[in-house]
Tab-separated table of C-alpha atoms and ligand atoms in Angstrom:
chain	number	residue	atom	x	y	z
A	1	MET	CA	-50.341	-0.359	-25.862
A	2	LYS	CA	-46.605	1.069	-24.948
A	3	THR	CA	-44.133	3.497	-24.382
A	4	GLN	CA	-40.765	4.421	-23.484
A	5	VAL	CA	-41.487	6.458	-20.492
A	6	ALA	CA	-44.760	6.814	-18.877
A	7	ILE	CA	-46.253	10.658	-17.793
A	8	ILE	CA	-48.425	10.811	-14.584
A	9	GLY	CA	-49.985	13.716	-14.747
A	10	ALA	CA	-50.901	16.511	-17.264
A	11	GLY	CA	-49.624	19.404	-14.816
A	12	PRO	CA	-47.494	21.761	-16.042
A	13	SER	CA	-44.423	19.236	-14.274
A	14	GLY	CA	-45.873	16.647	-16.826
A	15	LEU	CA	-46.607	18.896	-19.795
A	16	LEU	CA	-42.919	19.795	-19.907
A	17	LEU	CA	-41.428	16.887	-19.303
A	18	GLY	CA	-43.600	15.470	-22.520
A	19	GLN	CA	-42.607	18.702	-25.012
A	20	LEU	CA	-39.167	17.891	-23.679
A	21	LEU	CA	-39.147	14.191	-24.350
A	22	SER	CA	-40.867	14.749	-27.669
A	23	LYS	CA	-38.449	17.432	-29.265
A	24	GLN	CA	-35.431	14.604	-28.908
A	25	GLY	CA	-37.668	11.964	-30.065
A	26	ILE	CA	-38.538	9.833	-27.098
A	27	ASP	CA	-41.718	8.866	-26.742
A	28	ASN	CA	-44.078	9.553	-24.046
A	29	ILE	CA	-47.995	9.124	-23.095
A	30	ILE	CA	-49.572	11.069	-19.997
A	31	VAL	CA	-51.959	9.838	-17.738
A	32	GLU	CA	-54.270	12.445	-16.129
A	33	ARG	CA	-56.818	12.405	-13.708
A	34	VAL	CA	-58.818	14.841	-15.009
A	35	SER	CA	-60.257	17.343	-18.170
A	36	GLY	CA	-58.102	19.454	-19.828
A	37	GLU	CA	-60.305	22.411	-18.642
A	38	TYR	CA	-60.115	21.022	-15.354
A	39	VAL	CA	-56.876	21.543	-14.979
A	40	LEU	CA	-56.641	24.973	-16.516
A	41	GLY	CA	-59.035	26.247	-14.200
A	42	ARG	CA	-56.235	25.679	-11.113
A	43	ILE	CA	-54.802	29.255	-10.556
A	44	ARG	CA	-51.831	28.667	-9.414
A	45	ALA	CA	-48.124	30.576	-9.957
A	46	GLY	CA	-47.287	33.872	-11.284
A	47	VAL	CA	-43.709	34.193	-11.598
A	48	LEU	CA	-41.111	32.476	-13.325
A	49	GLU	CA	-37.125	32.181	-13.167
A	50	GLN	CA	-34.866	32.545	-15.525
A	51	GLY	CA	-34.023	28.739	-15.380
A	52	MET	CA	-37.656	28.204	-16.256
A	53	VAL	CA	-37.962	30.800	-18.760
A	54	ASP	CA	-34.869	28.974	-20.712
A	55	LEU	CA	-36.640	25.547	-20.643
A	56	LEU	CA	-40.009	27.211	-21.672
A	57	ARG	CA	-37.959	28.443	-24.672
A	58	GLU	CA	-36.009	24.946	-25.541
A	59	ALA	CA	-39.241	22.881	-25.302
A	60	GLY	CA	-40.616	25.659	-28.077
A	61	VAL	CA	-43.577	26.979	-26.519
A	62	SER	CA	-42.406	30.130	-25.223
A	63	GLU	CA	-43.668	32.357	-28.317
A	64	ARG	CA	-46.566	34.262	-26.217
A	65	MET	CA	-44.907	33.876	-22.583
A	66	ASP	CA	-42.174	36.221	-25.068
A	67	ARG	CA	-45.196	37.803	-26.294
A	68	GLU	CA	-47.250	38.976	-23.278
A	69	GLY	CA	-45.403	38.041	-20.353
A	70	GLU	CA	-43.904	40.599	-18.502
A	71	VAL	CA	-40.012	40.755	-17.814
A	72	HIS	CA	-39.495	42.270	-14.208
A	73	THR	CA	-36.446	43.580	-12.924
A	74	GLY	CA	-37.486	44.108	-8.993
A	75	VAL	CA	-39.773	43.333	-6.301
A	76	GLU	CA	-40.551	45.521	-3.283
A	77	LEU	CA	-40.876	44.538	0.553
A	78	ALA	CA	-43.150	46.123	2.563
A	79	PHE	CA	-42.851	46.494	5.971
A	80	ASN	CA	-42.823	49.029	9.116
A	81	ASP	CA	-44.150	51.541	7.378
A	82	LYS	CA	-41.068	51.761	4.988
A	83	ARG	CA	-40.653	50.011	0.781
A	84	VAL	CA	-37.499	48.112	-0.201
A	85	ARG	CA	-36.896	47.509	-3.579
A	86	ILE	CA	-34.955	44.326	-4.384
A	87	ALA	CA	-33.177	45.326	-7.655
A	88	LEU	CA	-32.764	42.259	-9.133
A	89	ASP	CA	-31.062	42.382	-12.168
A	90	GLU	CA	-28.295	45.554	-10.106
A	91	LEU	CA	-28.027	42.649	-7.487
A	92	THR	CA	-27.780	39.762	-9.810
A	93	GLY	CA	-25.685	40.877	-12.542
A	94	GLY	CA	-28.869	41.118	-14.887
A	95	ASP	CA	-31.324	38.066	-14.182
A	96	THR	CA	-34.941	38.811	-13.935
A	97	VAL	CA	-37.912	36.832	-13.682
A	98	MET	CA	-40.958	36.666	-15.690
A	99	VAL	CA	-44.475	37.701	-14.819
A	100	TYR	CA	-46.740	34.750	-16.770
A	101	GLY	CA	-49.322	32.853	-15.108
A	102	GLN	CA	-49.233	28.831	-14.517
A	103	THR	CA	-52.329	28.278	-16.633
A	104	GLU	CA	-51.351	29.839	-19.688
A	105	VAL	CA	-47.767	27.908	-19.482
A	106	THR	CA	-49.937	25.352	-19.044
A	107	ARG	CA	-52.630	26.357	-22.050
A	108	ASP	CA	-48.986	26.891	-24.151
A	109	LEU	CA	-48.001	23.219	-23.268
A	110	MET	CA	-51.532	21.828	-23.949
A	111	GLU	CA	-51.092	23.362	-27.169
A	112	ALA	CA	-47.965	22.010	-27.983
A	113	ARG	CA	-48.664	18.374	-27.210
A	114	GLN	CA	-51.482	18.671	-29.398
A	115	THR	CA	-50.079	19.641	-32.850
A	116	SER	CA	-46.847	17.095	-31.969
A	117	GLY	CA	-49.042	14.120	-31.433
A	118	GLN	CA	-48.102	12.828	-28.638
A	119	THR	CA	-51.075	11.066	-26.600
A	120	THR	CA	-52.631	11.824	-23.203
A	121	PHE	CA	-55.442	10.127	-21.423
A	122	TYR	CA	-57.670	12.752	-19.488
A	123	GLU	CA	-60.169	11.804	-17.344
A	124	ALA	CA	-58.347	8.080	-16.481
A	125	SER	CA	-59.319	6.557	-13.235
A	126	ASN	CA	-57.850	4.244	-10.802
A	127	VAL	CA	-54.284	5.291	-11.838
A	128	GLN	CA	-51.860	2.489	-10.495
A	129	LEU	CA	-47.945	2.044	-11.145
A	130	ASN	CA	-46.812	-1.522	-11.343
A	131	ASP	CA	-42.999	-2.949	-10.921
A	132	VAL	CA	-41.531	0.037	-10.968
A	133	LYS	CA	-38.905	-1.692	-9.291
A	134	THR	CA	-38.326	-4.349	-12.724
A	135	ASP	CA	-36.873	-3.151	-15.921
A	136	ALA	CA	-40.291	-3.333	-17.216
A	137	PRO	CA	-42.989	-1.685	-14.980
A	138	TYR	CA	-46.178	-0.482	-16.097
A	139	VAL	CA	-48.990	1.618	-15.477
A	140	THR	CA	-53.187	0.550	-15.393
A	141	PHE	CA	-55.866	2.796	-15.340
A	142	GLU	CA	-59.623	2.764	-16.432
A	143	LYS	CA	-60.604	5.313	-19.508
A	144	ASN	CA	-64.325	5.324	-20.277
A	145	GLY	CA	-64.735	2.221	-18.375
A	146	GLU	CA	-62.067	0.234	-20.101
A	147	SER	CA	-58.727	-1.168	-18.359
A	148	VAL	CA	-55.869	-0.089	-19.973
A	149	ARG	CA	-52.277	-0.958	-19.294
A	150	LEU	CA	-49.516	0.823	-20.545
A	151	ASP	CA	-46.288	-1.062	-20.665
A	152	CYS	CA	-43.032	1.259	-20.333
A	153	GLU	CA	-39.399	1.646	-19.938
A	154	PHE	CA	-39.525	4.331	-17.180
A	155	ILE	CA	-42.428	6.234	-15.041
A	156	ALA	CA	-42.065	9.880	-13.848
A	157	GLY	CA	-44.621	10.032	-11.668
A	158	CYS	CA	-45.275	14.247	-11.284
A	159	ASP	CA	-49.250	13.704	-10.178
A	160	GLY	CA	-48.577	16.509	-7.935
A	161	PHE	CA	-48.774	15.917	-3.779
A	162	HIS	CA	-51.968	14.204	-3.630
A	163	GLY	CA	-50.934	12.262	-6.546
A	164	VAL	CA	-50.508	8.027	-6.120
A	165	SER	CA	-46.248	7.836	-7.405
A	166	ARG	CA	-45.284	9.283	-4.321
A	167	LYS	CA	-47.506	6.296	-2.688
A	168	THR	CA	-45.411	4.140	-4.691
A	169	ILE	CA	-42.200	4.635	-2.669
A	170	PRO	CA	-42.605	1.794	0.266
A	171	ASP	CA	-42.465	4.005	3.926
A	172	ASP	CA	-39.526	2.135	5.393
A	173	VAL	CA	-37.467	3.377	1.818
A	174	LYS	CA	-38.442	7.479	1.938
A	175	THR	CA	-38.510	9.888	4.310
A	176	GLU	CA	-40.957	12.852	4.279
A	177	HIS	CA	-40.078	16.154	6.226
A	178	GLU	CA	-42.811	18.359	6.841
A	179	ARG	CA	-43.634	21.553	8.188
A	180	VAL	CA	-47.394	23.151	7.720
A	181	TYR	CA	-47.594	27.012	8.946
A	182	PRO	CA	-50.380	27.945	10.937
A	183	PHE	CA	-52.320	30.473	8.255
A	184	GLY	CA	-53.098	29.904	4.866
A	185	TRP	CA	-53.503	32.084	1.389
A	186	LEU	CA	-56.801	33.488	0.784
A	187	GLY	CA	-56.377	34.780	-3.171
A	188	LEU	CA	-58.147	36.445	-5.685
A	189	LEU	CA	-57.877	37.099	-9.456
A	190	SER	CA	-59.698	40.209	-11.045
A	191	ASP	CA	-59.815	41.769	-14.362
A	192	THR	CA	-58.423	45.053	-12.916
A	193	LYS	CA	-55.458	47.179	-13.387
A	194	PRO	CA	-52.265	45.938	-11.468
A	195	ALA	CA	-52.023	48.223	-8.127
A	196	HIS	CA	-48.254	48.537	-8.572
A	197	ASP	CA	-46.269	47.780	-11.603
A	198	GLU	CA	-43.813	45.468	-9.468
A	199	LEU	CA	-45.002	42.946	-6.752
A	200	ILE	CA	-45.179	43.730	-2.886
A	201	TYR	CA	-44.746	41.357	-0.651
A	202	CYS	CA	-46.132	43.628	3.111
A	203	LYS	CA	-45.726	42.623	6.314
A	204	THR	CA	-47.824	44.554	9.071
A	205	ASP	CA	-49.853	44.197	12.352
A	206	ARG	CA	-52.570	42.683	10.516
A	207	GLY	CA	-50.884	39.906	8.106
A	208	PHE	CA	-49.277	39.527	5.565
A	209	ALA	CA	-50.584	40.400	1.883
A	210	LEU	CA	-49.338	40.211	-1.707
A	211	ALA	CA	-49.964	42.337	-4.801
A	212	SER	CA	-49.148	40.575	-8.002
A	213	MET	CA	-50.280	40.495	-11.883
A	214	ARG	CA	-50.744	38.291	-14.634
A	215	SER	CA	-50.860	41.199	-16.907
A	216	ALA	CA	-51.456	44.878	-17.725
A	217	THR	CA	-55.082	44.667	-16.988
A	218	ARG	CA	-55.657	41.568	-14.751
A	219	SER	CA	-53.966	41.151	-11.002
A	220	ARG	CA	-53.868	38.740	-8.381
A	221	TYR	CA	-53.665	39.556	-4.824
A	222	TYR	CA	-53.443	37.636	-1.516
A	223	LEU	CA	-54.168	37.556	1.950
A	224	GLN	CA	-52.759	35.712	4.637
A	225	VAL	CA	-55.885	34.707	6.623
A	226	PRO	CA	-56.596	31.858	9.614
A	227	LEU	CA	-56.686	28.202	8.433
A	228	THR	CA	-60.178	28.028	10.077
A	229	ASP	CA	-61.561	30.770	6.960
A	230	LYS	CA	-63.635	29.833	5.168
A	231	ILE	CA	-64.032	31.365	0.968
A	232	GLU	CA	-67.662	32.215	1.728
A	233	GLN	CA	-66.652	34.213	4.829
A	234	TRP	CA	-65.320	36.379	2.207
A	235	SER	CA	-67.152	38.481	0.225
A	236	ASP	CA	-65.373	40.471	-2.622
A	237	ASP	CA	-65.845	44.110	-0.581
A	238	ALA	CA	-64.236	42.794	2.458
A	239	PHE	CA	-61.258	41.012	0.661
A	240	TRP	CA	-60.808	44.463	-1.102
A	241	THR	CA	-61.472	46.130	2.353
A	242	GLU	CA	-58.625	44.172	3.907
A	243	LEU	CA	-56.017	44.503	1.206
A	244	LYS	CA	-56.458	48.297	1.168
A	245	ARG	CA	-55.521	48.050	4.842
A	246	ARG	CA	-52.572	46.071	4.502
A	247	LEU	CA	-50.728	47.675	1.153
A	248	PRO	CA	-48.941	50.727	1.397
A	249	THR	CA	-51.173	53.818	2.281
A	250	ASP	CA	-50.440	55.358	-1.959
A	251	VAL	CA	-50.587	51.975	-3.421
A	252	ALA	CA	-54.131	51.370	-1.575
A	253	ALA	CA	-55.558	54.604	-2.660
A	254	SER	CA	-55.217	54.703	-6.174
A	255	MET	CA	-56.093	50.454	-6.312
A	256	GLU	CA	-58.114	49.674	-8.890
A	257	THR	CA	-60.949	47.164	-7.295
A	258	GLY	CA	-63.296	45.012	-9.508
A	259	PRO	CA	-65.426	41.277	-9.414
A	260	SER	CA	-63.197	38.725	-8.328
A	261	ILE	CA	-62.736	35.920	-11.695
A	262	GLU	CA	-61.810	33.809	-8.642
A	263	LYS	CA	-61.647	33.257	-5.154
A	264	SER	CA	-59.622	30.288	-3.457
A	265	ILE	CA	-57.494	29.454	0.103
A	266	ALA	CA	-54.778	27.792	-0.257
A	267	PRO	CA	-52.966	26.195	2.935
A	268	LEU	CA	-49.169	26.832	3.206
A	269	ARG	CA	-46.732	23.820	4.211
A	270	SER	CA	-43.593	22.965	3.620
A	271	PHE	CA	-42.510	19.201	1.950
A	272	VAL	CA	-40.467	17.452	0.889
A	273	CYS	CA	-39.961	13.585	0.286
A	274	GLU	CA	-36.701	12.234	-0.115
A	275	PRO	CA	-35.360	10.038	-2.378
A	276	MET	CA	-36.878	11.322	-5.380
A	277	GLN	CA	-36.735	7.962	-7.353
A	278	TYR	CA	-37.658	4.640	-6.390
A	279	GLY	CA	-36.226	2.016	-9.136
A	280	ASN	CA	-37.354	3.570	-12.161
A	281	MET	CA	-39.919	6.027	-10.602
A	282	PHE	CA	-38.344	9.267	-10.754
A	283	LEU	CA	-40.642	11.551	-8.769
A	284	VAL	CA	-41.048	15.806	-10.403
A	285	GLY	CA	-42.635	18.666	-8.868
A	286	ASP	CA	-45.297	19.073	-5.973
A	287	ALA	CA	-45.721	14.868	-6.236
A	288	ALA	CA	-41.687	15.131	-4.411
A	289	HIS	CA	-41.774	18.816	-2.443
A	290	ILE	CA	-44.410	21.912	-1.488
A	291	VAL	CA	-42.763	25.193	-0.487
A	292	PRO	CA	-45.011	27.703	1.292
A	293	PRO	CA	-45.548	30.385	-1.998
A	294	THR	CA	-44.067	33.738	-0.222
A	295	GLY	CA	-40.895	32.566	-2.295
A	296	ALA	CA	-42.729	32.388	-5.726
A	297	LYS	CA	-40.865	29.070	-6.225
A	298	GLY	CA	-43.112	25.738	-6.481
A	299	LEU	CA	-43.753	26.367	-10.183
A	300	ASN	CA	-39.982	27.027	-10.536
A	301	LEU	CA	-38.824	23.910	-8.034
A	302	ALA	CA	-40.745	21.760	-10.985
A	303	ALA	CA	-39.261	23.072	-13.666
A	304	SER	CA	-35.757	22.157	-12.540
A	305	ASP	CA	-36.882	18.723	-11.665
A	306	VAL	CA	-38.118	18.617	-15.057
A	307	ALA	CA	-34.498	19.744	-16.352
A	308	THR	CA	-32.798	17.315	-14.464
A	309	LEU	CA	-35.438	14.033	-15.635
A	310	TYR	CA	-34.909	15.214	-19.594
A	311	LYS	CA	-31.048	15.217	-19.458
A	312	ILE	CA	-31.168	11.489	-17.783
A	313	LEU	CA	-33.501	10.677	-20.325
A	314	THR	CA	-31.903	12.542	-23.128
A	315	ARG	CA	-28.831	10.283	-22.014
A	316	VAL	CA	-29.824	7.295	-21.918
A	317	TYR	CA	-31.685	6.787	-24.942
A	318	GLN	CA	-28.765	8.753	-26.905
A	319	ASP	CA	-26.315	7.614	-25.730
A	320	GLY	CA	-26.734	4.808	-23.440
A	321	ASP	CA	-25.534	5.007	-20.513
A	322	ARG	CA	-28.131	4.294	-17.679
A	323	ASP	CA	-25.999	4.585	-14.612
A	324	CYS	CA	-26.613	8.850	-14.904
A	325	ILE	CA	-30.304	7.773	-13.663
A	326	ASN	CA	-28.756	6.892	-10.246
A	327	GLN	CA	-28.096	11.229	-10.197
A	328	TYR	CA	-32.094	12.049	-10.543
A	329	SER	CA	-32.476	12.415	-7.156
A	330	GLU	CA	-29.085	13.952	-5.230
A	331	VAL	CA	-29.468	16.698	-7.608
A	332	CYS	CA	-32.481	17.176	-7.814
A	333	LEU	CA	-32.685	17.045	-3.700
A	334	ARG	CA	-29.774	20.215	-3.886
A	335	ARG	CA	-31.927	22.659	-5.558
A	336	VAL	CA	-34.975	21.584	-3.518
A	337	TRP	CA	-33.546	22.323	0.184
A	338	HIS	CA	-32.458	25.502	-1.420
A	339	GLY	CA	-35.660	26.671	-2.826
A	340	GLU	CA	-37.248	25.417	0.662
A	341	ARG	CA	-35.455	27.205	2.958
A	342	PHE	CA	-35.813	30.011	0.753
A	343	SER	CA	-39.990	29.589	0.958
A	344	TRP	CA	-39.509	29.211	4.738
A	345	TRP	CA	-37.195	31.961	6.065
A	346	MET	CA	-39.064	34.223	3.541
A	347	THR	CA	-42.888	32.841	4.896
A	348	ASN	CA	-41.250	33.244	8.645
A	349	MET	CA	-39.936	37.106	7.789
A	350	MET	CA	-43.512	38.186	5.814
A	351	HIS	CA	-46.172	36.606	8.239
A	352	ASP	CA	-47.815	37.381	11.515
A	353	PHE	CA	-47.687	34.077	13.898
A	354	GLY	CA	-50.084	35.117	16.255
A	355	ASN	CA	-49.393	33.389	20.186
A	356	VAL	CA	-48.721	30.714	18.548
A	357	GLU	CA	-44.907	29.343	19.868
A	358	VAL	CA	-42.758	29.073	16.697
A	359	ASN	CA	-39.835	26.075	16.611
A	360	GLY	CA	-40.074	26.115	21.030
A	361	THR	CA	-40.055	30.226	20.690
A	362	ASP	CA	-42.968	32.550	22.392
A	363	SER	CA	-44.283	34.334	19.598
A	364	GLN	CA	-43.733	37.635	20.954
A	365	THR	CA	-39.616	36.770	20.828
A	366	PHE	CA	-39.962	35.330	17.178
A	367	SER	CA	-41.808	38.131	15.889
A	368	ARG	CA	-38.479	40.694	17.845
A	369	PHE	CA	-36.380	37.892	15.870
A	370	MET	CA	-38.146	38.075	12.068
A	371	GLU	CA	-38.488	41.781	12.293
A	372	SER	CA	-34.603	42.147	12.895
A	373	GLU	CA	-33.668	39.168	10.474
A	374	LEU	CA	-36.006	41.765	8.052
A	375	ASN	CA	-34.060	44.572	8.776
A	376	PHE	CA	-30.412	43.215	8.387
A	377	TYR	CA	-31.296	41.926	4.909
A	378	THR	CA	-33.045	44.811	3.383
A	379	ASP	CA	-30.574	47.505	5.414
A	380	ASN	CA	-27.629	46.465	3.777
A	381	GLU	CA	-27.017	45.669	-0.445
A	382	GLU	CA	-25.477	42.682	0.535
A	383	GLY	CA	-28.321	41.411	2.009
A	384	ARG	CA	-30.715	42.439	-0.268
A	385	ARG	CA	-28.411	40.703	-2.728
A	386	VAL	CA	-28.858	37.397	-0.786
A	387	ILE	CA	-32.742	37.605	-1.350
A	388	ALA	CA	-32.524	38.665	-5.022
A	389	MET	CA	-30.131	35.524	-5.592
A	390	GLN	CA	-32.653	33.134	-4.416
A	391	TYR	CA	-35.852	34.907	-6.239
A	392	VAL	CA	-34.473	35.232	-9.527
A	393	GLY	CA	-33.659	30.976	-8.850
A	394	LEU	CA	-30.066	29.475	-7.998
A	395	PRO	CA	-28.203	27.534	-11.563
A	396	TYR	CA	-29.355	24.761	-12.394
A	397	GLU	CA	-26.851	21.651	-12.280
A	398	GLU	CA	-25.635	19.844	-15.110
A	399	ILE	CA	-25.475	15.600	-14.372
A	400	LYS	CA	-21.952	14.247	-14.306
B	1	FAS	P1	-49.723	19.399	-10.287
B	1	FAS	O1	-50.146	19.891	-8.696
B	1	FAS	O2	-49.460	21.225	-11.258
B	1	FAS	O3	-50.276	19.092	-11.342
B	1	FAS	C1	-50.207	17.562	-10.918
B	1	FAS	C2	-51.524	17.110	-12.095
B	1	FAS	O4	-51.357	15.506	-11.707
B	1	FAS	C3	-52.217	17.337	-11.774
B	1	FAS	O5	-53.105	18.206	-13.316
B	1	FAS	C4	-53.612	16.173	-11.173
B	1	FAS	O6	-55.241	16.072	-11.315
B	1	FAS	C5	-52.906	14.808	-11.788
B	1	FAS	N1	-52.817	14.130	-11.215
B	1	FAS	C6	-52.675	14.140	-9.616
B	1	FAS	N2	-53.346	12.861	-8.964
B	1	FAS	C7	-53.526	11.705	-9.854
B	1	FAS	C8	-53.500	10.430	-10.165
B	1	FAS	N3	-53.450	9.352	-9.178
B	1	FAS	N4	-53.906	9.693	-11.955
B	1	FAS	C9	-53.037	10.687	-12.673
B	1	FAS	N5	-52.981	12.610	-12.196
B	1	FAS	C10	-53.222	12.438	-11.085
B	1	FAS	N6	-46.377	27.894	-7.012
B	1	FAS	C11	-46.068	29.167	-6.607
B	1	FAS	O7	-44.700	29.523	-7.476
B	1	FAS	N7	-46.881	30.094	-6.678
B	1	FAS	C12	-47.838	30.552	-6.421
B	1	FAS	O8	-48.734	30.838	-6.229
B	1	FAS	C13	-48.638	29.174	-6.070
B	1	FAS	N8	-49.889	28.746	-5.741
B	1	FAS	C14	-50.590	27.954	-5.202
B	1	FAS	C15	-51.904	27.573	-4.942
B	1	FAS	C16	-52.147	26.509	-4.850
B	1	FAS	C17	-54.056	26.190	-4.366
B	1	FAS	C18	-51.655	25.393	-5.422
B	1	FAS	C19	-51.839	23.719	-4.902
B	1	FAS	C20	-50.315	25.604	-5.461
B	1	FAS	C21	-49.588	26.397	-6.291
B	1	FAS	N9	-48.364	26.757	-6.146
B	1	FAS	C22	-47.841	28.087	-6.370
B	1	FAS	C23	-47.152	25.509	-6.671
B	1	FAS	C24	-47.996	25.400	-7.857
B	1	FAS	O9	-47.803	26.293	-9.165
B	1	FAS	C25	-46.952	23.572	-8.054
B	1	FAS	O10	-46.030	23.882	-7.896
B	1	FAS	C26	-47.632	23.426	-9.662
B	1	FAS	O11	-48.740	23.309	-10.018
B	1	FAS	C27	-46.264	22.222	-9.657
B	1	FAS	O12	-47.230	21.508	-10.727
B	1	FAS	P2	-47.228	20.522	-11.136
B	1	FAS	O13	-46.045	19.477	-10.385
B	1	FAS	O14	-47.408	20.053	-12.017
B	1	FAS	O15	-48.045	19.514	-10.038
B	2	PHB	C1	-48.311	35.281	-8.036
B	2	PHB	O1	-48.482	35.674	-9.051
B	2	PHB	O2	-49.401	34.849	-7.924
B	2	PHB	C2	-47.457	34.447	-6.952
B	2	PHB	C3	-46.748	35.931	-7.518
B	2	PHB	C4	-45.677	35.694	-6.021
B	2	PHB	C5	-45.352	34.267	-5.203
B	2	PHB	C6	-47.156	33.893	-5.197
B	2	PHB	C7	-47.750	34.187	-5.990
B	2	PHB	O3	-44.313	34.234	-4.063
């Protein structure tokens, strides 16, 4: 079997890349480890930057997003009994974010791929990448007990943090940067009216909380929890009770509660693999980098990687320019590190680190530093503009 671009992973990175390449007539095949239903069952991101919204429109998969998604012009930070609204549009000259769940983005991309007739192998096992340093790389995997070989010209490793692609880069070639946070996020999805019409990021002495949403009738909430917590410890009632303790009083008082339709605990880490390319294999999205979700950057950084790789491969196939492939890693990493820093910064400012020493600073001193940081950046318009610029997303970089 042969294709031009083999894509490993059918999450948002793999599906969006496949859709964009297909629209340029570039043949691609996706190899995914689990079923499509399983991919859709993962509840993850909820906020799309303008750049990702534009890319989904370019990919021709935005009709439902434009109909059902909510354009948000601001987000709130609540701390020390005050609420500061970050007026995204006013502070950035009109940029906004779109609230539309990753699950829906993935569903729209899956439907578009079905329509395009491009091949996707779900439930493929023992996926291996071979000869990625040559001009004739190939992927091997098993499907329904059969061994399959997929010859290609390029491989896009869109297989997430636990995938096989990053492992293809030899240890003496790659550098992995990592910061694991001493807490996790307990997330709950419910078919209840959102507690507020915009997102509220809350810092309290009980820990962080986030009130988000998926639509006017579906809410998404998060609580900072110790890494030792297990989901079985958290009944719905316990979740709602704790959330009400962390939300602003008036918001908590009027909040609608109801049964969870999903509840899970995710660890928080900052992670970057450098380089993001090895021969004719390119790491995309979570396969290359992870951010704590405090900055709503995870999915959005994946989208900007996709945009860069799509532009490069289009130039290779349409203009015969192969030199540009060497720009991939450098262009992606410049934007990735800005997203990493913002997510790390927001996590440090908004969470309670308890008695954990941070960067050699005792927890109490660190907490004072972060309190000052949060007050400084929210007390003046220039500080709020710094937050707004990053939250709506920095511009995508063009390929030279
Ligand atoms: P994904 O991990 O989504 O997709 C990778 C795909 O590759 C998966 O379908 C996997 O099955 C497949 N795969 C893995 N190994 C393979 C192999 N060997 N062979 C073939 N296929 C393989 N981001 C936010 O912005 N906001 C959030 O609130 C947020 N919450 C998150 C919660 C959790 C629990 C996690 C894990 C992430 C969260 N993220 C959030 C980040 C998330 O949205 C990612 O950025 C996004 O899923 C990245 O998409 P992909 O790069 O496609 O990786
Ligand atoms: C979400 O709605 O899942 C969400 C929104 C913003 C974040 C993280 C998660 O920063």
